[in-house]
Amino acid sequence: MPSLNLRQVTVNFPFPPYDCQKDYMDKVIECLQKKVNGVLESPTGTGKTLCLLCATLAWREHFKDTISARKIAERLGGEEMFQKTSLSSWGTAATDGDTPTYYTDVPKIIYASRTHSQLTQVINELKNTSYRPKVSLLGSREQLCINQEVMRQESNHVKVHMCRGKVSTRSCVYYNNVEEKSTDRDLVNSILDVEDLVKYGNKHRVCPYYLSRSLKQQADIVFMPYNYLLDPKSRRAHNIELNGAVVIFDEAHNVEKTCEESTSFDLTPYDLASAINAVDRLLVEQAKEVSRGDSVNDFNVESLGSGLKLDIDTIAKIKQILLDLEAAIDSYDIPSDKGITKPGIFIYELLERAHLTYSSKTAVYEALEQISGYLAGQTGIFLNTSGLQKLSDIIQLVFCGEPSEKDRQLQMQTNTAHFKVHIHKDTSYNKKKQSADVWASASSKKQGNVLSYWCFSPGFSMQDLVNQGVRCIILTSGTLSPLSSFTSEMRIPFPVSLENRHVIERDQIFVSIIEQGPDGVHLSSAFDKRFLPENMASLGNTVVNLSRVVPHGLLVFFPSFPLMEKTLEFWRANGQADRIENLKPIFVEPKGKGTFNEVIDGYYSKVNDPASKGGSFFAVCRGKASEGLDFADTFGRGVIITGLPFPPKMDPRVILKMQFLDEMCRRKAPGLKYLTGQEWYKQQAFRAVNQAIGRVIRHKEDFGAIFLCDQRFKGTDARAQLPSWVRPYVRLYDRFGNVVRDVSQFFRVAQKLRPVIEKKAAAESSGTVCLPDAQSSSSTFLSSSQSCFAPKAKALDAHLPSLKRRKLNEHTGAKGMAQICIEYECEVQGSQRRPANLLDALERGDHRHGEDGDAGEEKAHHLSTLRLQNDKRMDNELRGGKRKIKLVQEQKASMSEDVSEEDKAIRAKKFLAEMKKSLSQVNFDRIIEALQTYKKKDDLDVLLTETAVLAEDANTHSLLRGFYQFVRPHHKKRFDERCQEMTGQGCGFKPDHTLSKDEKKALMLQSTSGKTSTAGLTTSTCAQLNTQQLNRGGHHLTQQGVRQPQTASVAKNEVHAAFLSDVKKALGAEKSAQLFQAIQSYKKTENYENLVATVVSLFTERDEDFHLLVRFGVFIRPHHKKQYKEMLDALIGQSTSAADVPAVSEDQQRAGGAPSSSPLRTQSKISSFFSSSQRM
């Protein structure tokens, strides 16, 4: 593992670092050595997290060594033990007079990120390094608790109090094992994420939640979400000690918002009503006890067996405090559409009216905590105690610190300097009705007010961290610019800063600002334009057309959920959604957390599926998909930003934030530079955009395209807000056709320069490499030995470039050319000799056909004869006719033979015998019985229920998919979907599998009769395909054969007239005039660029107009035909020689006919082009 020396610290790095990574690690070590704060920006894809971990842990090890050096020096009486290494060379830690000399004083590293999913990625990066520190990961009970009784509770605060109750009484069996297991050496030395902790807890019956807290005490590095660190309540709850610690905030672009939210609150009428109701229930319960004979003076709630030490008078006082607080908040008359705003210090005046002061805060807080804990532990009727919990949190937040009486006023002013109090009407409908008595909450009788206490400066939380005695704070992210304004808001000094460059080259990124859609409508998500039908339609057409040219995964980000939902609703009603779905199936980010993983996994599977055209993922800026998720390589080849996600300008909190910043600017505090309100407002939108943009380029070899589809991006100020690594590549387009042309060229070049490396499983001892099972979703069940043949087919493309455009699906398993590839590869491995040309390769494959022919035999049986006929027909169309190469014809002939009923019976018998070996007799008998029932009653549900046992073990997944052969045609699609759901792999369903035998025969007869009219190659043509020609690699393998000279029976002007007539019918008068004008201009000026921009924008708006784009080639002048041909290749995916543009004959043009393939077929070719190019 390479190592480098930075500031006298030796850093071990997994690979030779780039210069930008060295710069980054140098800055990290500078912060740590000098005990100063740092703000470091490094673009996504530069290995920021890995650099951060390696530099920090290397410095920590070095720090320990300094202590060892000092101890050795002390024992030697000040003499140097290592003559070549002076004590000062160990750094400032070894020479500072106040340096600790105990190993326990080595700084602990607190590593915080926004979410646990991001922390899981960080922990995985740590596993890739040579460092093995002691690790702890803090999480919530929601994530780590494995006690089923606790987890069944509905609300989080009830779970907390129930857990605490079980711990205090030692009635949780999992908690009771924590002390014993926390010293397990294997556990202490392991690097575990949340999932690993839960697995360990279930296996060893120990509580993961308290186990992680126990490990924290001896950990070198502690991982946690940063709200645990910034929220004082959470910090106290998790007992996080910060004195002397190094604090790192990764993905720190969210720190500002989290700092403000962690110290703000909204107290609603429902919160107060639920709190009053809970306390009232406790009073009623106590009153019943008193009525049974207990005296009020001697009464103690301990008689209820709860351990609660509060008398009935104290509980009554708590209820009175709640009622007084509610009355104080509701005493303000507020217009329905407005609120009133007060300075932050007003919060103390308001709370004092409810007898909440610094003097009473401790007693009230302890009483609220006891009541919450008692009620949460009660069985029977559920009581919502969230209101009580919120009030406890408010008391801790507002009355922070313990000032003396004379310093109290100064403390209150300091606490509230960056806060505002806002009181407004409650517009929610989540109000709890109370019993109608004199003690009842007023909120049940009229609409109440909401008390909001909002923080407008993240510096409040940052200063609190500094006051805890941290060694240094490092903020890092890919999107922090501009750093000056970012650091000024934090209100703490950042002597070290860095704006790092990217590691990618110019040919890896394409950035375009698209001002208008294909129909010429200006694109904008501005408030007054976002819901205009013409704007939504133009945006839909833009996404459709970009879906054609972006290979594999496409990300589409909207400014907000409401805008995304409204736009999708419009697209579904007007057909754009269907067109996108046909090109790239749509996956939509859900609002809630529950189904997110399911949706994102579906998207990943669709992009990974070799049989698919890719997928499109629709998400929102600031959503989960835009923050920290990895869309590397094929998962994110393009990202479309549909608009600028500005905060809602009429939101009271946004208005007050802008006013607060303007007020700070007017004060002009020395040494601090604040943003204006308007600058902050713009910055919020662009930070969200920049985060979404960062999903595409994830490492040095990645590449992708960024489309900014809003005319507001074209302004100089707007472009200046984009990341520094993006700005040099931004291009502004005023015509959509130019975008399509340039991005097609970009991907064509990028895929040649950086072909995707397919993921493979570890090589076995025999040297055979098999593809992971997850990637074979389009196949029916295959044995592992058969799937091992799949990657072998790739070697032929490496030797013979001319076949790259004809990349075959690795998992089809059919014979024909795929079988030849397999045989050729086997022969290469045997002789280690590269064939001279394609015919040599085919001959070598022919020699081994008898030996390896069985490998693809079983899979070939699973493909229907109709499917094979269709494959042949598509193959002929792509090649322009059959080639009379004898070997290929024999292979195709073998494929087209019908599988006899006898063969099917034999195969079914073998399958059932294999299943019997793999299952218990009971399970086997039940499945056979279900199969017989299905045969009689045609009830698929019975079969699915009984065969579900096969999904429980990965070794029997292939058996479940094997039942596909027994499923009737009308059930095959449903069975395939169920297999995909249960095993992660489908059965290779194709639409023609739903056809009955009679329907298949009819289509086969139609296919056979059609062959007689198919233009084939003559014998003389075959003679021209000599071995030298075949081995050059080029268009000849995917082109039509050498054509016989055509006799033009109709003048060229008739061809043009027929075409223009079709254009008028398809486009209408206005757009036709636009096209005619472009043609006339081209004739005069020969400006090819302007012509193509117009033509592409007109003919790609609708799928059914694609044939017009091909036929338009008759207007292209000879010296431009090659360029036009390249554009067609990119858009249509069917290679055509420059001389043969257009791809249809003049007879067809004259007749007004479209090309032989339908619009749907054209779509398929477009997508298949990019799919095959990706796998070159």
Coordinates of C-alpha atoms in Angstrom, one line a residue, residues 2 8 459 816 828 873 922 1124 1170:
P2 CA 1.5 3.4 -1.0
Q8 CA 6.1 14.8 8.9
G459 CA -23.2 30.1 14.6
G816 CA -26.1 -19.0 -33.2
V828 CA -8.4 -19.5 -27.5
R873 CA -35.8 -11.4 -38.5
V922 CA -43.0 -33.1 2.6
Y1124 CA -25.6 13.5 -41.3
F1170 CA -26.7 2.9 -26.5

